[in-house]
Amino acid sequence: MVDIRKLSFVDEMAKVGTNGVADNMSKLTGQDAQMEVTKTNFVDVAEIKSGVEPGKRVGVRVRLLDPPHGHILVLFPEDSAKKITAIMLRDVVDDMSNVSSKMARSAVEEMGNMMASGFIDGWADVLGRAIDTAAPQLVYAQASEVVVRTASLGSDDLALFFDSDLTVPSYQIEAEIYAFPDLEEFVRMINGMESNAA
């Protein structure tokens, strides 16, 4: 497992990732978005379900094609997803009541992908390598179902869980980010970072 002294690197990875998200969000909204990581945890996949807030989520699951492999999951509660749709389509549509569910899904998918990209780019910078991704998959289900399903795509018993608050002035948007890297690779990369920095 991760050397306890390396946990600061894990926190650093969380911070860098969420800063990437906030940067992308600031560009999109023209406002100074902030994303703060309130907690970084390795959680037992079997217990993840009980730690997830109830309710449906809309979002994207992105598969990493390069080390540390695994998946990144970006989820929005439904009311945040509606606000995102309004932000993404504000220059295209005058009357939001005319927006088709397909357009709304596409807007959320694009936003989720932007956030996931910002997060992954942050990781790539810290690790000093490119991390390519597969096309994002739109997800819409109970939060616990999506998280458990994503966790089960990997072979690890543990997942890396970032509890984070996203604040965009004048838009109360909530977002959750979960990372499910291949833990062996992830730990190896984090352990390698210190020797590179030395």
XYZ file of C-alpha atoms in Angstrom:
198
model
C 0.000 0.000 0.000
C 0.918 3.671 -0.053
C 3.676 4.627 2.323
C 2.005 6.866 4.892
C 4.527 9.620 4.107
C 3.316 9.606 0.509
C -0.257 10.452 1.489
C 0.618 14.125 1.103
C 1.254 13.325 -2.580
C -2.226 11.806 -2.825
C -3.650 15.021 -1.345
C -1.521 16.996 -3.789
C -2.907 14.930 -6.691
C -6.435 15.667 -5.494
C -5.675 19.385 -5.266
C -4.030 19.585 -8.664
C -6.887 17.643 -10.247
C -9.593 19.822 -8.757
C -7.699 23.018 -9.670
C -7.826 21.789 -13.264
C -11.591 21.375 -12.907
C -11.996 24.878 -11.458
C -9.889 26.407 -14.272
C -12.061 24.794 -16.926
C -15.196 25.904 -15.092
C -13.905 29.501 -14.796
C -13.257 29.627 -18.554
C -16.737 28.348 -19.258
C -18.710 30.586 -16.912
C -16.490 33.671 -17.001
C -16.541 33.573 -13.188
C -13.897 32.638 -10.696
C -14.753 29.023 -9.922
C -13.210 27.354 -6.883
C -13.056 23.664 -6.154
C -11.935 22.594 -2.751
C -11.080 19.063 -1.742
C -12.596 18.520 1.674
C -11.502 14.922 2.073
C -9.230 12.414 0.345
C -9.826 8.833 1.336
C -9.036 5.318 0.301
C -12.394 3.633 0.774
C -13.325 -0.008 0.806
C -15.364 -0.623 -2.345
C -17.761 -2.799 -0.349
C -18.486 0.142 1.943
C -18.651 2.878 -0.674
C -22.403 2.552 -1.033
C -23.080 3.621 2.537
C -20.905 6.733 2.192
C -22.622 8.107 -0.909
C -25.342 10.730 -0.528
C -28.716 9.379 -1.649
C -30.449 10.557 -4.829
C -30.019 10.312 -8.565
C -26.963 11.701 -10.295
C -26.168 12.669 -13.856
C -22.587 12.660 -15.026
C -19.811 10.968 -16.933
C -17.490 8.050 -16.447
C -14.135 8.398 -18.206
C -11.741 5.496 -18.689
C -7.994 6.188 -18.509
C -6.172 4.473 -21.368
C -2.725 5.135 -19.857
C -1.280 4.561 -16.362
C -2.628 4.782 -13.725
C -5.559 3.346 -15.766
C -8.959 2.915 -14.147
C -11.835 5.415 -14.255
C -12.722 8.946 -13.185
C -16.343 9.601 -12.301
C -17.856 13.105 -12.293
C -21.394 13.284 -10.899
C -23.921 16.096 -10.527
C -27.141 16.087 -8.492
C -30.145 16.654 -10.770
C -30.694 20.318 -9.840
C -27.019 21.069 -10.587
C -27.360 19.230 -13.903
C -30.231 21.581 -14.831
C -28.073 24.623 -14.042
C -25.252 23.169 -16.109
C -27.623 22.726 -19.041
C -28.567 26.410 -18.735
C -24.888 27.488 -18.661
C -23.907 25.303 -21.610
C -26.858 26.314 -23.782
C -27.264 29.971 -22.781
C -25.766 31.269 -26.053
C -27.773 28.842 -28.162
C -31.254 28.765 -26.652
C -33.460 31.653 -25.475
C -36.164 29.566 -23.840
C -34.828 26.727 -21.686
C -38.283 25.108 -21.571
C -37.817 24.164 -25.235
C -34.627 22.208 -24.598
C -34.992 18.554 -25.528
C -33.778 15.899 -23.099
C -31.205 14.910 -25.726
C -29.769 18.453 -25.781
C -29.766 18.574 -21.986
C -27.941 15.225 -21.746
C -25.421 16.352 -24.313
C -24.763 19.583 -22.349
C -24.188 17.673 -19.103
C -21.976 15.162 -20.903
C -19.857 17.970 -22.337
C -19.539 19.684 -18.944
C -18.698 16.399 -17.207
C -16.076 15.679 -19.831
C -14.546 19.144 -19.401
C -14.338 18.595 -15.663
C -12.875 15.112 -16.024
C -10.344 16.435 -18.566
C -9.289 19.226 -16.229
C -8.819 16.686 -13.459
C -6.863 14.218 -15.601
C -4.694 16.982 -17.131
C -3.763 18.031 -13.600
C -2.675 14.489 -12.828
C -0.744 14.232 -16.087
C 1.180 17.430 -15.231
C 2.165 16.153 -11.791
C 3.147 12.737 -13.109
C 4.988 14.245 -16.069
C 3.248 12.054 -18.640
C 0.296 12.154 -21.029
C -2.855 10.313 -19.934
C -5.140 9.492 -22.821
C -8.828 8.753 -22.231
C -11.656 6.887 -23.904
C -14.812 8.778 -24.936
C -16.858 9.723 -21.859
C -19.887 7.606 -21.008
C -22.997 9.379 -19.789
C -24.377 7.919 -16.552
C -27.755 8.568 -14.948
C -28.856 6.541 -11.939
C -28.851 6.456 -8.143
C -25.456 7.724 -6.968
C -24.644 4.537 -5.079
C -25.411 2.376 -8.143
C -23.129 4.417 -10.411
C -20.280 4.431 -7.895
C -20.516 0.723 -7.089
C -20.790 -0.176 -10.792
C -17.720 1.919 -11.648
C -15.753 0.479 -8.733
C -16.588 -3.041 -9.897
C -15.019 -2.356 -13.325
C -11.608 -2.501 -11.654
C -10.055 -5.346 -9.728
C -9.237 -3.393 -6.563
C -11.005 -3.624 -3.223
C -10.204 0.017 -2.536
C -11.136 3.190 -4.375
C -9.735 6.685 -4.093
C -12.510 9.031 -3.078
C -12.297 12.816 -3.307
C -14.941 14.713 -1.469
C -14.963 18.133 -3.053
C -17.040 21.298 -3.146
C -17.334 23.229 -6.370
C -18.334 26.874 -6.049
C -19.187 29.040 -9.003
C -20.436 32.484 -7.939
C -24.105 32.977 -8.902
C -24.414 29.293 -9.848
C -24.859 26.895 -6.965
C -23.436 23.845 -8.675
C -22.508 20.740 -6.764
C -20.230 18.093 -8.193
C -18.636 14.925 -6.870
C -15.461 13.367 -8.181
C -14.407 9.785 -7.616
C -11.175 8.312 -8.919
C -10.760 4.586 -9.396
C -7.157 4.241 -10.564
C -5.485 0.874 -10.700
C -4.102 1.156 -7.184
C -0.909 -0.832 -7.762
C 0.041 1.419 -10.667
C -1.068 4.518 -8.811
C 0.994 3.659 -5.742
C 3.999 2.834 -7.920
C 3.694 6.202 -9.662
C 3.341 8.091 -6.399
C 6.322 6.243 -4.917
C 8.274 7.124 -8.068
C 7.383 10.799 -7.782
C 9.391 11.297 -4.641
C 12.513 9.735 -6.113
C 12.102 12.016 -9.173
C 11.713 15.033 -6.940
C 14.749 14.094 -4.849
